[in-house]
Coordinates of C-alpha atoms and ligand atoms in Angstrom, one line a residue:
X1266 CA 248.9 144.3 56.9
X1267 CA 245.8 146.1 57.6
X1268 CA 245.0 146.8 53.8
X1269 CA 244.7 143.3 52.9
X1270 CA 242.3 142.8 55.4
X1271 CA 240.0 145.6 54.5
X1272 CA 240.1 144.2 50.9
X1273 CA 239.0 140.7 51.9
X1274 CA 236.2 141.8 54.1
X1275 CA 234.8 144.3 51.3
X1276 CA 235.0 141.7 48.5
X1277 CA 232.0 142.9 46.8
X1278 CA 231.2 142.3 43.0
X1279 CA 231.1 145.4 40.6
X1280 CA 229.7 146.1 37.2
X1281 CA 231.5 148.7 35.1
X1282 CA 230.1 151.1 32.8
X1283 CA 231.8 153.2 30.1
X1284 CA 230.9 155.2 26.9
X1285 CA 232.6 155.0 23.6
X1286 CA 232.3 158.6 22.2
X1287 CA 233.7 160.8 19.5
X1288 CA 236.5 162.0 21.9
X1289 CA 236.9 158.5 23.1
X1290 CA 237.6 155.7 21.0
X1291 CA 236.8 152.0 21.9
X1292 CA 240.4 151.2 22.4
X1293 CA 240.6 154.3 24.8
X1294 CA 237.6 153.2 26.6
X1295 CA 238.8 149.8 27.0
X1296 CA 242.0 151.3 28.7
X1297 CA 239.8 153.1 31.0
X1298 CA 237.9 150.4 31.9
X1299 CA 241.1 148.4 32.5
X1300 CA 242.1 151.2 34.9
X1301 CA 238.8 151.5 36.4
X1302 CA 238.7 147.7 37.2
X1303 CA 242.3 148.2 38.6
X1304 CA 240.7 151.0 41.0
X1305 CA 237.7 148.6 42.1
X1306 CA 240.3 146.0 43.1
X1307 CA 242.1 148.3 45.1
X1308 CA 239.1 149.4 46.5
X1309 CA 238.3 145.6 47.2
X1310 CA 235.5 144.9 45.0
X1311 CA 235.7 142.2 42.0
X1312 CA 234.4 143.1 38.6
X1313 CA 232.3 140.8 37.1
X1314 CA 231.1 142.4 34.0
X1315 CA 231.4 145.7 31.8
X1316 CA 228.8 147.5 29.8
X1317 CA 229.8 149.9 27.1
X1318 CA 227.6 152.2 24.8
X1319 CA 228.2 154.2 22.0
X1320 CA 226.9 157.7 22.3
X1321 CA 227.9 161.2 21.1
X1322 CA 227.7 162.4 24.4
X1323 CA 226.7 161.1 27.8
X1324 CA 223.0 161.5 28.3
X1325 CA 222.4 164.1 30.9
X1326 CA 219.6 162.1 32.6
X1327 CA 220.9 158.8 33.0
X1328 CA 224.6 158.8 31.5
X1329 CA 223.8 155.9 29.2
X1330 CA 220.7 155.7 27.3
X1331 CA 217.3 154.1 28.2
X1332 CA 218.1 150.9 26.5
X1333 CA 221.4 150.3 28.0
X1334 CA 220.2 151.3 31.5
X1335 CA 217.5 148.5 30.9
X1336 CA 220.1 146.0 29.8
X1337 CA 222.2 146.8 33.0
X1338 CA 219.0 146.1 35.0
X1339 CA 218.2 142.9 33.4
X1340 CA 221.6 141.8 34.0
X1341 CA 221.6 142.9 37.8
X1342 CA 218.0 140.9 38.1
X1343 CA 219.4 137.7 36.2
X1344 CA 222.3 137.9 38.9
X1345 CA 220.0 138.2 41.7
X1346 CA 217.9 135.2 40.4
X1347 CA 221.1 133.2 40.4
X1348 CA 222.0 134.3 43.9
X1349 CA 224.8 136.2 42.7
X1350 CA 224.3 139.8 44.1
X1351 CA 225.8 142.8 42.3
X1352 CA 227.1 145.0 44.9
X1353 CA 227.5 148.2 42.8
X1354 CA 227.8 149.7 39.4
X1355 CA 230.6 152.0 38.7
X1356 CA 230.5 154.5 36.2
X1357 CA 233.8 155.6 34.4
X1358 CA 233.0 159.4 34.3
X1359 CA 231.8 161.7 37.3
X1360 CA 228.0 161.6 37.3
X1361 CA 225.7 164.8 38.2
X1362 CA 223.3 164.5 41.2
X1363 CA 220.8 164.1 38.7
X1364 CA 222.2 161.3 36.9
X1365 CA 223.1 159.5 40.0
X1366 CA 219.6 160.0 41.6
X1367 CA 218.0 158.6 38.1
X1368 CA 220.2 155.6 37.8
X1369 CA 219.9 154.6 41.3
X1370 CA 216.2 154.8 41.2
X1371 CA 216.3 152.5 38.2
X1372 CA 219.0 149.8 39.0
X1373 CA 218.3 149.8 43.1
X1374 CA 222.1 148.9 43.7
X1375 CA 224.8 151.0 45.2
X1376 CA 226.0 153.5 42.6
X1377 CA 229.5 155.1 42.2
X1378 CA 231.5 157.0 39.8
X1379 CA 235.2 157.2 39.3
X1380 CA 235.9 160.3 41.4
X1381 CA 233.7 158.5 44.4
X1382 CA 235.5 155.5 43.8
X1383 CA 238.9 157.3 44.0
X1384 CA 237.7 159.1 47.2
X1385 CA 236.8 155.7 48.6
X1386 CA 240.4 154.4 48.1
X1387 CA 242.0 157.8 49.3
X1388 CA 239.9 157.3 52.6
X1389 CA 241.0 153.7 53.0
X1390 CA 244.6 154.7 52.4
X1391 CA 244.8 158.0 54.4
X1392 CA 247.2 157.5 57.2
X1393 CA 248.4 160.9 58.6
X1394 CA 246.1 163.3 60.1
X1395 CA 246.9 165.8 57.0
X1396 CA 246.0 163.1 54.4
X1397 CA 242.8 162.2 56.4
X1398 CA 241.7 165.8 56.8
X1399 CA 242.4 166.3 53.1
X1400 CA 240.5 163.4 52.1
X1401 CA 237.5 164.2 54.3
X1402 CA 237.4 167.6 52.7
X1403 CA 237.4 166.1 49.3
X1404 CA 234.7 163.9 50.1
X1405 CA 232.3 166.9 51.5
X1406 CA 233.4 168.9 48.4
X1407 CA 232.2 165.8 46.2
X1408 CA 228.8 165.5 48.1
X1409 CA 228.0 169.1 48.6
X1410 CA 226.8 170.0 45.1
X1411 CA 224.9 166.7 44.9
X1412 CA 223.0 167.3 48.1
X1413 CA 222.2 170.9 46.8
X1414 CA 220.9 169.3 43.6
X1415 CA 218.6 167.2 45.8
X1416 CA 217.7 170.1 47.5
X1417 CA 217.0 172.2 44.7
X1418 CA 214.8 169.6 43.3
X1419 CA 212.7 169.2 46.6
X1420 CA 212.4 173.0 46.6
X1421 CA 211.0 173.1 43.2
X1422 CA 208.2 170.5 43.9
X1423 CA 207.3 172.4 46.9
X1424 CA 207.1 175.5 44.9
X1425 CA 205.2 174.2 42.0
X1426 CA 202.0 174.7 43.8
X1427 CA 201.7 178.4 42.5
X1428 CA 200.2 179.3 46.0
X1429 CA 202.3 182.3 45.9
X1430 CA 204.4 181.2 48.9
X1431 CA 207.7 181.7 47.3
X1432 CA 211.1 180.2 48.2
X1433 CA 211.4 178.6 51.5
X1434 CA 208.4 180.1 53.1
X1435 CA 206.5 178.5 56.1
X1436 CA 204.1 175.5 54.7
X1437 CA 205.9 174.9 51.9
X1438 CA 209.2 173.7 53.5
X1439 CA 209.0 169.9 53.4
X1440 CA 210.6 167.8 56.1
X1441 CA 213.2 166.5 53.5
X1442 CA 213.9 170.2 52.7
X1443 CA 214.7 171.0 56.2
X1444 CA 216.9 168.0 56.9
X1445 CA 218.8 168.6 53.6
X1446 CA 219.2 172.3 54.5
X1447 CA 220.6 171.1 57.8
X1448 CA 222.7 168.7 56.5
X1449 CA 224.3 171.3 54.1
X1450 CA 224.9 173.7 57.0
X1451 CA 226.5 170.9 58.9
X1452 CA 228.6 169.9 56.1
X1453 CA 229.6 173.5 55.3
X1454 CA 230.7 174.2 59.0
X1455 CA 232.5 170.9 58.9
X1456 CA 234.4 171.9 55.9
X1457 CA 235.3 175.3 57.2
X1458 CA 236.8 173.5 60.4
X1459 CA 238.8 171.0 58.1
X1460 CA 240.1 174.0 56.1
X1461 CA 241.1 175.5 59.3
X1462 CA 242.9 172.6 60.3
X1463 CA 244.7 172.1 57.0
X1464 CA 245.8 175.6 57.1
X1465 CA 247.1 175.0 60.6
X1466 CA 249.0 171.7 59.3
X1467 CA 250.1 173.8 56.3
X1468 CA 251.7 176.5 58.4
X1469 CA 253.5 173.6 60.5
X1470 CA 254.7 172.1 57.2
X1471 CA 256.1 175.5 56.1
X1472 CA 258.0 175.9 59.3
X1473 CA 259.6 172.2 59.1
X1474 CA 260.5 172.9 55.4
X1475 CA 262.2 176.1 56.4
X1476 CA 264.4 174.5 59.0
X1477 CA 265.5 171.8 56.5
X1478 CA 268.6 173.6 55.8
X1479 CA 270.3 174.5 52.4
X1480 CA 269.6 171.4 50.7
X1481 CA 268.2 170.9 47.1
X1482 CA 264.7 169.5 47.0
X1483 CA 264.0 166.8 44.6
X1484 CA 260.4 165.4 44.0
X1485 CA 259.5 162.1 42.6
X1486 CA 256.4 162.6 40.4
X1487 CA 254.3 160.5 38.1
X1488 CA 251.1 158.5 37.4
X1489 CA 250.0 156.2 40.2
X1490 CA 251.6 152.6 40.5
X1491 CA 254.7 153.6 38.2
X1492 CA 257.3 152.7 41.2
X1493 CA 257.8 156.2 42.7
X1494 CA 257.9 154.6 46.4
X1495 CA 260.2 151.8 45.1
X1496 CA 262.4 154.1 43.9
X1497 CA 262.4 156.2 46.8
X1498 CA 263.1 153.2 49.2
X1499 CA 266.0 152.2 46.8
X1500 CA 267.8 155.6 47.0
X1501 CA 266.8 156.7 50.5
X1502 CA 267.1 153.3 51.9
X1503 CA 263.5 154.2 53.6
X1504 CA 260.3 151.7 54.0
X1505 CA 257.7 153.6 52.2
X1506 CA 254.7 151.5 51.6
X1507 CA 254.7 150.5 48.0
X1508 CA 252.4 147.7 46.3
X1509 CA 250.7 147.0 43.2
X1510 CA 247.7 148.8 44.1
X1511 CA 246.7 152.4 42.9
X1512 CA 247.4 155.2 45.2
X1513 CA 249.5 153.1 47.7
X1514 CA 251.0 156.7 48.7
X1515 CA 248.8 159.2 49.7
X1516 CA 251.0 161.6 51.8
X1517 CA 254.6 163.1 51.2
X1518 CA 257.4 161.3 52.4
X1519 CA 260.7 163.4 52.6
X1520 CA 264.0 161.7 53.1
X1521 CA 267.6 162.8 53.1
X1522 CA 269.5 161.1 50.4
X1523 CA 273.3 161.3 50.2
X1524 CA 275.2 160.6 47.0
X1525 CA 278.7 160.9 47.0
X1526 CA 278.7 163.1 50.0
X1527 CA 276.2 165.5 48.6
X1528 CA 273.2 165.6 50.6
X1529 CA 269.5 166.5 49.1
X1530 CA 266.0 166.0 49.9
X1531 CA 263.9 163.5 48.1
X1532 CA 260.1 163.5 48.5
X1533 CA 257.7 160.8 47.3
X1534 CA 254.2 162.0 46.4
X1535 CA 250.7 161.1 45.4
X1536 CA 250.2 159.5 42.2
X1537 CA 248.3 161.1 39.3
X1538 CA 245.5 159.6 37.5
X1539 CA 243.3 160.3 34.4
X1540 CA 240.1 162.0 34.9
X1541 CA 240.9 163.3 38.4
X1542 CA 238.9 166.6 39.0
X1543 CA 240.8 169.6 39.6
X1544 CA 238.8 169.9 42.7
X1545 CA 240.2 166.8 44.0
X1546 CA 243.9 167.9 43.1
X1547 CA 243.2 171.1 45.0
X1548 CA 242.2 169.2 48.3
X1549 CA 245.7 167.7 48.1
X1550 CA 247.3 171.0 48.2
X1551 CA 249.7 170.5 50.9
X1552 CA 250.6 167.4 49.9
X1553 CA 251.5 168.8 46.4
X1554 CA 253.5 171.7 47.9
X1555 CA 256.5 169.6 48.0
X1556 CA 256.1 169.4 44.3
X1557 CA 255.6 173.2 43.7
X1558 CA 258.6 173.8 45.9
X1559 CA 260.9 171.2 44.5
X1560 CA 264.1 172.3 42.6
X1561 CA 264.0 169.2 40.6
X1562 CA 261.2 167.0 39.3
X1563 CA 261.9 163.5 38.7
X1564 CA 259.0 162.2 36.5
X1565 CA 258.8 158.4 36.9
X1566 CA 257.3 156.6 33.8
X1567 CA 256.0 152.8 34.0
X1568 CA 257.3 151.9 30.4
X1569 CA 255.6 148.6 30.7
X1570 CA 252.4 149.9 30.7
X1571 CA 250.6 149.7 27.4
X1572 CA 249.4 153.4 28.0
X1573 CA 252.3 155.0 29.4
X1574 CA 252.4 157.7 26.7
X1575 CA 249.0 159.1 27.9
X1576 CA 250.2 158.7 31.4
X1577 CA 253.1 160.9 30.6
X1578 CA 250.7 163.6 29.1
X1579 CA 248.3 163.3 32.0
X1580 CA 251.1 164.0 34.7
X1581 CA 252.4 167.0 32.4
X1582 CA 249.2 168.6 32.3
X1583 CA 248.7 168.2 36.1
X1584 CA 252.1 169.7 36.5
X1585 CA 251.1 172.6 34.2
X1586 CA 248.0 173.2 36.5
X1587 CA 250.3 173.2 39.5
X1588 CA 252.4 175.8 37.7
X1589 CA 255.5 173.6 37.7
X1590 CA 255.8 172.9 34.2
X1591 CA 259.0 175.1 33.7
X1592 CA 260.9 173.5 36.5
X1593 CA 263.9 171.6 35.9
X1594 CA 262.9 167.9 35.5
X1595 CA 264.2 164.5 34.0
X1596 CA 262.4 161.6 33.0
X1597 CA 263.0 158.0 34.7
X1598 CA 261.4 155.1 32.7
X1599 CA 260.9 152.6 35.1
X1600 CA 260.1 148.9 34.9
X1601 CA 262.0 148.1 31.8
X1602 CA 262.3 144.3 33.0
X1603 CA 258.7 144.2 32.3
X1604 CA 258.5 145.6 28.9
X1605 CA 256.8 144.0 26.1
X1606 CA 255.7 144.6 22.6
X1607 CA 252.4 146.1 22.6
X1608 CA 250.3 145.0 19.2
X1609 CA 247.5 147.5 18.7
X1610 CA 244.1 146.0 17.6
X1611 CA 243.5 146.0 14.0
X1612 CA 240.5 148.4 14.3
X1613 CA 242.4 150.9 16.1
X1614 CA 243.1 153.7 13.8
X1615 CA 245.2 155.9 16.1
X1616 CA 248.7 156.1 14.9
X1617 CA 250.8 153.3 15.9
X1618 CA 253.9 154.6 18.2
X1619 CA 255.0 151.7 20.1
X1620 CA 254.0 149.1 17.9
X1621 CA 256.7 146.7 17.0
X1622 CA 259.3 148.7 18.8
X1623 CA 261.9 146.9 20.9
X1624 CA 263.2 148.4 24.0
X1625 CA 266.5 149.7 22.3
X1626 CA 264.4 151.5 19.5
X1627 CA 262.2 152.8 22.3
X1628 CA 265.1 154.3 24.1
X1629 CA 266.6 155.9 21.0
X1630 CA 263.3 157.4 20.3
X1631 CA 262.9 158.9 23.6
X1632 CA 266.4 159.9 24.2
X1633 CA 266.2 161.8 21.0
X1634 CA 263.0 163.5 21.8
X1635 CA 264.1 164.4 25.2
X1636 CA 267.6 165.4 24.4
X1637 CA 269.1 162.7 26.7
X1638 CA 267.1 164.0 29.5
X1639 CA 265.9 160.7 30.4
X1640 CA 267.0 157.4 32.0
X1641 CA 265.8 153.8 31.8
X1642 CA 265.8 151.6 34.9
X1643 CA 264.3 148.8 36.7
X1644 CA 263.6 149.7 40.2
X1645 CA 262.7 146.3 41.4
X1646 CA 265.2 144.4 39.5
X1647 CA 267.9 147.3 40.3
X1648 CA 268.9 147.7 36.8
X1649 CA 270.7 150.9 36.0
X1650 CA 270.5 152.2 39.5
X1651 CA 273.8 153.3 39.8
X1652 CA 273.5 155.5 36.7
X1653 CA 270.4 157.0 38.0
X1654 CA 272.4 157.8 41.1
X1655 CA 275.0 159.3 39.1
X1656 CA 272.5 161.4 37.0
X1657 CA 270.6 162.8 40.2
X1658 CA 274.3 163.6 41.7
X1659 CA 275.3 165.6 38.4
X1660 CA 271.7 167.4 38.4
X1661 CA 271.6 168.2 42.1
X1662 CA 275.0 169.2 42.3
X1663 CA 274.4 172.0 39.4
X1664 CA 271.2 173.1 41.3
X1665 CA 273.2 173.3 44.5
X1666 CA 275.6 175.5 43.2
X1667 CA 272.9 177.7 41.4
X1668 CA 271.1 177.9 44.5
X1669 CA 273.8 178.3 47.0
X1670 CA 276.6 179.9 45.2
X1671 CA 278.5 181.0 48.3
X1672 CA 278.2 177.7 50.2
X1673 CA 280.3 174.5 49.6
X1674 CA 277.7 171.7 49.8
X1675 CA 279.8 169.7 51.8
X1676 CA 279.7 172.1 54.5
X1677 CA 276.1 171.4 54.7
X1678 CA 276.8 167.5 55.9
X1679 CA 275.9 166.9 59.4
Ligands
LIG781 N1 258.2 144.7 37.0 C1 258.6 145.9 37.7 N2 257.7 146.2 38.6 C2 258.1 147.3 39.7 C3 259.3 148.0 39.4 N3 259.2 149.1 40.2 C4 258.2 149.1 40.9 N4 257.4 148.0 40.6 C5 256.0 147.6 41.1 O1 255.1 148.3 40.9 C6 254.1 148.6 41.8 C7 254.0 149.9 42.4 O2 255.2 150.3 42.9 P1 255.1 151.6 43.7 O3 256.4 152.0 44.1 O4 254.1 151.4 45.0 O5 254.8 152.8 42.8 P2 254.3 154.2 43.1 O6 254.3 155.0 42.1 O7 254.7 154.7 44.5 O8 252.6 154.1 43.4 P3 251.6 155.0 44.1 O9 251.8 155.5 45.4 O10 250.3 154.0 44.2 O11 250.8 156.3 43.3 C8 254.9 147.7 42.9 O12 254.1 146.5 42.9 C9 256.3 147.6 42.5 O13 256.7 146.5 43.3 C10 260.2 147.6 38.3 O14 261.1 148.1 38.0 N5 259.5 146.5 37.5
LIG782 MG1 253.7 155.3 46.2

């Protein structure tokens, strides 16, 4: 498949950098870096080293402190000596233009941050015109403030002569500045074009949705890589691309599913992730319309992931941002076949929640907490899938009667 070829060609090495702060414990930072490594892997880069530093807050100038930056630099130089070139350094948080510029100057290699890495994966994954347009717009959104920072910086240098020329006056305008202003203008007009295109696609999609008939709409939502597409394929007998990489799905796929003569629409959507800037979420607005307009949200959780509770919280927060928090929903705990105990590190002082919990204990806890509004399955091993169908049937039927009280749902069958 195409994706594999891209990964092989791009096999570069990466160094990861994260901070341990008052808000982010050492254990949390490790989890974040594990995820960042998975992201890097998805993009086709092999992680060779991680650096972490304890700081109260990121340095405004270089994200990490001076000493740490020097340590990273020495590492890169030593690797170069040994003819193992470091391809890139990836920072776990979004870097400002200033931080990026300073770090780049010091380290002399490609610098990425979590956001640009995610954007890179999005660009690699985008298949449809809609996804491609959304990704391109998101990329420019990311670039623009960074260009502007650089531009302002040059402008200040030029204006610092005190000759009274003022902002942007002739003679003070360096070639770089003109170039940047031009770049900025080109990008802005390109962005306007992309927005127009998206609006057009939006209109088409809205029309399409209107023509779908009277069917209840269900959306699969959840953190990335939890098994949404696998469940979609199972229920809709479709073939949505699913694999053990992050963001396998970028564009929404909608399929008609029939359970016991009751047809409904099932949508598979882009996965959510931590530290995803709202701006980026915005760019995927039309993808997320399917979520916004759904009658029922099926929140899929990977119960075998050590950090699934935080993932649930991230998804819930994103749903709130999309104004979808009050929609009817249910949780599907997936990958029960892969569930193992998680022993926390001894120095991790956060309250133990799943330590020593058997799957049965865990089920009981969550069923009590969610008022039975959840189900435990394995989409891959096909465990409890019939029960999931039954549950969906009951919910969809209930919603159908509410939504179309004067229509017998069977009438909707083609
Ligand atoms: N062990 C196990 N693996 C599963 C199960 N369901 C899905 N997977 C695997 O989890 C990986 C991700 O599955 P996807 O269906 O692509 O997940 P997704 O939520 O659609 O992911 P994105 O589209 O990337 O957000 C794949 O390698 C699946 O084979 C399961 O029940 N058990
Ligand atoms: Mg998917």
